PDB file of C-alpha atoms in Angstrom:
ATOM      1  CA  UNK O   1     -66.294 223.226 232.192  1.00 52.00           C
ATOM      2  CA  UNK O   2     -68.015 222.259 229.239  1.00 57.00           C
ATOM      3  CA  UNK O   3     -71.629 224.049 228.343  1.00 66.00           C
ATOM      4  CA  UNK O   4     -73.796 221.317 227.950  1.00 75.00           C
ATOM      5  CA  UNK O   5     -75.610 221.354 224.458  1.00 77.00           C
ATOM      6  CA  UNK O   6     -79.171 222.199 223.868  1.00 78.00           C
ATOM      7  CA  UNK O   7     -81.357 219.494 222.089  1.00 82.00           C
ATOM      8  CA  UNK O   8     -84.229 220.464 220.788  1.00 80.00           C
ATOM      9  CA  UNK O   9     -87.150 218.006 219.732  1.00 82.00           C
ATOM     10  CA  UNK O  10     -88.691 218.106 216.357  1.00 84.00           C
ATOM     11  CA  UNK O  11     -91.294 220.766 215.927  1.00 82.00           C
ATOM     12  CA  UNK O  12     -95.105 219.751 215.485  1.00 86.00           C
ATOM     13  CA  UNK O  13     -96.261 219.595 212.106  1.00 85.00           C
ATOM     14  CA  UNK O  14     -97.865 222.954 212.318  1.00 85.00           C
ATOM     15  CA  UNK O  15     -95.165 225.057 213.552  1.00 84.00           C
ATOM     16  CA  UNK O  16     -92.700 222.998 210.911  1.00 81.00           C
ATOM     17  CA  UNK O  17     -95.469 224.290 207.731  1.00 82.00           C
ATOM     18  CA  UNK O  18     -95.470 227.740 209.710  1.00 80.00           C
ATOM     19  CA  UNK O  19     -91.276 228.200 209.834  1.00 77.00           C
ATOM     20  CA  UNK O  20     -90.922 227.104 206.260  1.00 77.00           C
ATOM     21  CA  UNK O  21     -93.699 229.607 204.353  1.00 77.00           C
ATOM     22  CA  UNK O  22     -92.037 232.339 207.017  1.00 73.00           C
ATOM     23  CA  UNK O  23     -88.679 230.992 205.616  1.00 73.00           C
ATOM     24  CA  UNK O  24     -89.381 230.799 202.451  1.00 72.00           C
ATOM     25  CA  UNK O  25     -90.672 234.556 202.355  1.00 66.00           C
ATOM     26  CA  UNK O  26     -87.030 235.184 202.059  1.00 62.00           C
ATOM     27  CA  UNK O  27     -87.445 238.150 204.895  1.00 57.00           C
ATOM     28  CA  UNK O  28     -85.860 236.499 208.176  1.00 65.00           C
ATOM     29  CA  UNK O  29     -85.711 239.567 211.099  1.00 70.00           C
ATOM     30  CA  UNK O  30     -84.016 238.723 214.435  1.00 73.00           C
ATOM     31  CA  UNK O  31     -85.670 240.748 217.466  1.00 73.00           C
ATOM     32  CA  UNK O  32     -84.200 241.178 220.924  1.00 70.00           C
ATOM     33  CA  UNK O  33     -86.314 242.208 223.346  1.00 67.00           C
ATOM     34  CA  UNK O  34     -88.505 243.853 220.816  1.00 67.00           C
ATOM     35  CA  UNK O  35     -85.821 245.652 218.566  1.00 70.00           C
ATOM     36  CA  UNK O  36     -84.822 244.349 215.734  1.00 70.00           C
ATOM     37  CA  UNK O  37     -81.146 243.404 215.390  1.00 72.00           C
ATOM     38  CA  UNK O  38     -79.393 242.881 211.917  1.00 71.00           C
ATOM     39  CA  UNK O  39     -76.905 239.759 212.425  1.00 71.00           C
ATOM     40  CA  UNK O  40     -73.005 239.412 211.503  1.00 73.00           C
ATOM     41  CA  UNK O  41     -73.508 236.873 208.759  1.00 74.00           C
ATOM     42  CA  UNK O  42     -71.692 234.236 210.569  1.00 77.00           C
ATOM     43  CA  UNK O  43     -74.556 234.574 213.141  1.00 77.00           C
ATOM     44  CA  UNK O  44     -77.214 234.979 210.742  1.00 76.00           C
ATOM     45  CA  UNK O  45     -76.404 231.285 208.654  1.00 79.00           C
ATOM     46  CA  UNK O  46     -75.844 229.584 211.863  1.00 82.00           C
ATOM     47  CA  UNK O  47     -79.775 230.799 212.642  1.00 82.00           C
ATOM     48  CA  UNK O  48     -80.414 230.208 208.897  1.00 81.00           C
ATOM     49  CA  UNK O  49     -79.339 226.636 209.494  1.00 83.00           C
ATOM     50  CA  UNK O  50     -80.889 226.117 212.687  1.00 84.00           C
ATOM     51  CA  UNK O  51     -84.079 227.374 211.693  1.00 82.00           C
ATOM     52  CA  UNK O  52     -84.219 225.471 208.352  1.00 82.00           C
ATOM     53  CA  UNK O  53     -83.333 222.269 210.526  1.00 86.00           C
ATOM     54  CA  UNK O  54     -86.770 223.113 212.335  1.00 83.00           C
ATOM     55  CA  UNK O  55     -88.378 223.919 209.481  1.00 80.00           C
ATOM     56  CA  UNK O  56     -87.877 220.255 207.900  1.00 84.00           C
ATOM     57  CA  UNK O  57     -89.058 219.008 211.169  1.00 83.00           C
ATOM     58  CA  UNK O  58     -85.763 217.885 212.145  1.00 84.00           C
ATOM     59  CA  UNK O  59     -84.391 217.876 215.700  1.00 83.00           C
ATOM     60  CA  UNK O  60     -81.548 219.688 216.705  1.00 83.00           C
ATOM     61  CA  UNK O  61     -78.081 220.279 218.363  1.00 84.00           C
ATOM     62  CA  UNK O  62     -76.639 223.342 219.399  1.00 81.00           C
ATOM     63  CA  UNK O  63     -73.019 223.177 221.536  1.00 80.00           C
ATOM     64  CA  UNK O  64     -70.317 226.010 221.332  1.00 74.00           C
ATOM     65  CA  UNK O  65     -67.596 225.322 218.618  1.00 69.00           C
ATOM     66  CA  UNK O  66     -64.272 224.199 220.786  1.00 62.00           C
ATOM     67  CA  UNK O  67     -62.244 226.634 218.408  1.00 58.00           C
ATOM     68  CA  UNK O  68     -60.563 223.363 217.034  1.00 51.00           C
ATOM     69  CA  UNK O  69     -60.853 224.943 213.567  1.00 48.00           C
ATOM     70  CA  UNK O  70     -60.650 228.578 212.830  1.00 44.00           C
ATOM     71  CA  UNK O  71     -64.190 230.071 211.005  1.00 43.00           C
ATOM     72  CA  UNK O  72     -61.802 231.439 208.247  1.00 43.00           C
ATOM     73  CA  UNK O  73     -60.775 227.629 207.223  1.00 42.00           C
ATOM     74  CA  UNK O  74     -64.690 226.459 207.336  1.00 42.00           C
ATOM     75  CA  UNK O  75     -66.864 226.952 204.703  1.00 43.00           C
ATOM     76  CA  UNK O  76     -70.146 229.360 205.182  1.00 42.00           C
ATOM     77  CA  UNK O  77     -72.778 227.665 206.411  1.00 41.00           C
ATOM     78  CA  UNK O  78     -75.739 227.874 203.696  1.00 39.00           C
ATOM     79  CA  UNK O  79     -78.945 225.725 204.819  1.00 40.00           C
ATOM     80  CA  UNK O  80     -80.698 224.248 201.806  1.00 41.00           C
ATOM     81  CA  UNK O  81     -83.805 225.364 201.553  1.00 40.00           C
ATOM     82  CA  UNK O  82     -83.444 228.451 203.529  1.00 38.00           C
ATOM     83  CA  UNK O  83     -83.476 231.612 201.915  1.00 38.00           C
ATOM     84  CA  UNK O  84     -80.117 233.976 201.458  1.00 38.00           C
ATOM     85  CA  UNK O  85     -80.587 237.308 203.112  1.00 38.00           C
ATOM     86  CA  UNK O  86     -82.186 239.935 201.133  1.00 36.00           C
ATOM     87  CA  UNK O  87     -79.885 243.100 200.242  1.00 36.00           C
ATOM     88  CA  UNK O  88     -81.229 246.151 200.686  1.00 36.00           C
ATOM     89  CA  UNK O  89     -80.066 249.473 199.450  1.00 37.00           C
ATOM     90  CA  UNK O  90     -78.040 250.820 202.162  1.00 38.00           C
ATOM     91  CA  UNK O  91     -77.929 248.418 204.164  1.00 40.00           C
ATOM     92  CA  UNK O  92     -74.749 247.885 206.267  1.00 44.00           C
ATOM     93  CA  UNK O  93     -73.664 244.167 206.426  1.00 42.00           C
ATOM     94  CA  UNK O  94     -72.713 243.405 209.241  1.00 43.00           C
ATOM     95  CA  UNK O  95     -73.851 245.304 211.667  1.00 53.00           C
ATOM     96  CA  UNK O  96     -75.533 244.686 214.831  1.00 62.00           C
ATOM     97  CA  UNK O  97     -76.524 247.753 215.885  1.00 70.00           C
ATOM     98  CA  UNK O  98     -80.541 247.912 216.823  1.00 78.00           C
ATOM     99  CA  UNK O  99     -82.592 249.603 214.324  1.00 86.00           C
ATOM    100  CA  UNK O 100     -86.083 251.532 215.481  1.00 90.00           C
ATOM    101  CA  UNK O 101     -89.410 251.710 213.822  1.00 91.00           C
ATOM    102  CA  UNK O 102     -90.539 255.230 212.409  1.00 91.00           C
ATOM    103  CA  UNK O 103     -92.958 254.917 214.912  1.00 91.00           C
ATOM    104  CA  UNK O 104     -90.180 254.098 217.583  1.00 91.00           C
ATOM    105  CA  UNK O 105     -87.710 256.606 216.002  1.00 92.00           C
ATOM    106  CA  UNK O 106     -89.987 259.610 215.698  1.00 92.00           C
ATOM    107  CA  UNK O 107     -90.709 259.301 219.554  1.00 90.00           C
ATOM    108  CA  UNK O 108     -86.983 259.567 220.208  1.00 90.00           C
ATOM    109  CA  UNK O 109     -86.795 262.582 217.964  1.00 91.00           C
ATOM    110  CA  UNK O 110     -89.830 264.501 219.644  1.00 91.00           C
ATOM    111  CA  UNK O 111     -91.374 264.800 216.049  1.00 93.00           C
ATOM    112  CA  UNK O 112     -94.543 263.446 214.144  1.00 93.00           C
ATOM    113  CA  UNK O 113     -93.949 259.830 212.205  1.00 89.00           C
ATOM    114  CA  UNK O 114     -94.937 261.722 208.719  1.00 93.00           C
ATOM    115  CA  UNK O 115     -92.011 264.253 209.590  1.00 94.00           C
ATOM    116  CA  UNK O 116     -89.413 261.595 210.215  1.00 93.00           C
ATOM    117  CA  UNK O 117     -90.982 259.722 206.924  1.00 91.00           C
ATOM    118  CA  UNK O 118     -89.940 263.189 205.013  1.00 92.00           C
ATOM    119  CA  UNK O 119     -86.324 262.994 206.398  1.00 92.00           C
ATOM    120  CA  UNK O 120     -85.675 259.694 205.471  1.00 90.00           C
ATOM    121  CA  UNK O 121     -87.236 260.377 201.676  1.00 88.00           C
ATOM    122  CA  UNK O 122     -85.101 263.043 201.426  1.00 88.00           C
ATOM    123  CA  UNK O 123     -82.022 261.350 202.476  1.00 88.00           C
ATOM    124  CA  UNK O 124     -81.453 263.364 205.785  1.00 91.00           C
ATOM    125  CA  UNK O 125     -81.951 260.747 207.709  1.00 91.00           C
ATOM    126  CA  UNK O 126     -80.328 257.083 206.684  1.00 89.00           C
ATOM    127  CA  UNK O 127     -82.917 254.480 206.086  1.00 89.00           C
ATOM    128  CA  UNK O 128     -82.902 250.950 205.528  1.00 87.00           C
ATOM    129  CA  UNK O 129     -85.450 248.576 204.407  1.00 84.00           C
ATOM    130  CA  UNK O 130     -86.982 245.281 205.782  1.00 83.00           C
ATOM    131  CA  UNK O 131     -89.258 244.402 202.734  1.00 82.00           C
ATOM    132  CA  UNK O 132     -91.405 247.519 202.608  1.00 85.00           C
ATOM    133  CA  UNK O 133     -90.680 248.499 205.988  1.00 89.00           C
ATOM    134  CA  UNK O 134     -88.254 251.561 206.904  1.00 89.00           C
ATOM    135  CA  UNK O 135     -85.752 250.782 210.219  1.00 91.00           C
ATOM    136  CA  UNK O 136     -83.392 253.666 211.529  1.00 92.00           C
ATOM    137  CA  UNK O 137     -80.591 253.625 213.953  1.00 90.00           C
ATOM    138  CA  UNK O 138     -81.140 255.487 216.859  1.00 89.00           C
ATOM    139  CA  UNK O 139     -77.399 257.073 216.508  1.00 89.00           C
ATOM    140  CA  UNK O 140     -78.673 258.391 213.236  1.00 90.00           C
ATOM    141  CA  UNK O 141     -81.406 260.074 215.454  1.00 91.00           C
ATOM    142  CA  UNK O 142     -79.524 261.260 217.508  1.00 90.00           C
ATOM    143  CA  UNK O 143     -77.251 262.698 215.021  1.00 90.00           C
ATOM    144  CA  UNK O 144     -79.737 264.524 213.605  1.00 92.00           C
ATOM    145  CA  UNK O 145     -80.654 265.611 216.492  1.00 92.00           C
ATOM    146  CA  UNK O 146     -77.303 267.199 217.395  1.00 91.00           C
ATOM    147  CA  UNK O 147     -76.693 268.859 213.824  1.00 90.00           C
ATOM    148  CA  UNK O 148     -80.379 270.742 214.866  1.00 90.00           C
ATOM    149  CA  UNK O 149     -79.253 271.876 217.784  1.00 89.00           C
ATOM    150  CA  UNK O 150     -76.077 272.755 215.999  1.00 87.00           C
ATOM    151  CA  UNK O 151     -77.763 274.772 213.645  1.00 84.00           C
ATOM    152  CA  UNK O 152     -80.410 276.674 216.464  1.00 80.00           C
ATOM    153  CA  UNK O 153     -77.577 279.241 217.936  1.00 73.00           C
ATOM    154  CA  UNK O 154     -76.404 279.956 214.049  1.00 66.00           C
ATOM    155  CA  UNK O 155     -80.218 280.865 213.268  1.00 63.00           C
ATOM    156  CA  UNK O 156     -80.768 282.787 216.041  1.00 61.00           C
ATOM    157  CA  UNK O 157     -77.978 284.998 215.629  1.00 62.00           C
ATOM    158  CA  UNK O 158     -78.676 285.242 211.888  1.00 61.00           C
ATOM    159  CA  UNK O 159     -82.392 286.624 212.679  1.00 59.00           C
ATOM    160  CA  UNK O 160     -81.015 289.299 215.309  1.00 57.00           C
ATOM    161  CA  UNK O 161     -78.887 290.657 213.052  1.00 56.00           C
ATOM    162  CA  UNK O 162     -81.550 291.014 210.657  1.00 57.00           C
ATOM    163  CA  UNK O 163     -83.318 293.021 213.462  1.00 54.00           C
ATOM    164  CA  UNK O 164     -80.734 295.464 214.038  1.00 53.00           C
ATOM    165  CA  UNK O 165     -80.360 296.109 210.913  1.00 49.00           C
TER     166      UNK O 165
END
């Protein structure tokens, strides 16, 4: 059985002058259910696409390929008009792994924002950017997290011994 294939109608002429200055910005950022996701770039041109579509206040298509073709024999999908993904230092293509707000990833630590903002300056944490804006993997969190608790027994026995000395 055969999905059918969503249509969508053109947009009204103030969400099509709204998608194209947010296009345009060159910053596109996919949330799902309120944490951001970075795309695999197949996923991310196919949006690309579909979104620029909108954004000329066209109508659109989508259907699931039949697998007819394999992806490696089509070309990438670039929509003109729409902007290429920014690169950010760091940043690991690719991946789809949720990344967390400081806000968002301090609360999972147990620590203050400004704290987790001094981690990620000085590189103890991984960072990446979204224009100005710092996103952190939870498993980076986490690891931290571990190597602290690592490192608790170590300084614990290293201070008794300085007390029986």
């Amino acid at each position: 059985m055969t999905p059918t294939p969503l249509r969508t109608s053109p947009l009204p002429a103030a969400e099509v002058r709204a998608l194209s200055r947010a296009l345009s910005a060159g910053d596109v950022t996919v949330f799902v259910d309120g944490t951001a996701l970075r795309l695999p770039a197949a996923a991310r041109d196919a949006v690309l696409d579909l979104l620029a579509r909108l954004g000329r206040g066209e109508g659109v298509v989508v259907a699931s390929d039949d697998g007819a073709e394999p992806a490696a024999s089509r070309p990438a999908a670039q929509p003109s008009g729409a902007p290429s993904a920014p690169t950010t230092p760091g940043a690991r293509s690719g991946s789809n792994i949720p990344l967390l707000t400081t806000s968002q990833a301090a609360a999972a630590a147990g620590i203050s924002h400004t704290y987790l903002r001094n981690l990620t300056d000085a590189g103890i944490i991984p960072v990446e950017y979204r224009g100005t804006h710092r996103r952190i993997r939870l498993s980076d969190v986490e690891a931290w997290l571990q190597a602290q608790q690592a490192a608790r027994p170590a300084r614990t026995q290293d201070s008794g011994a300085q007390v029986e000395e």
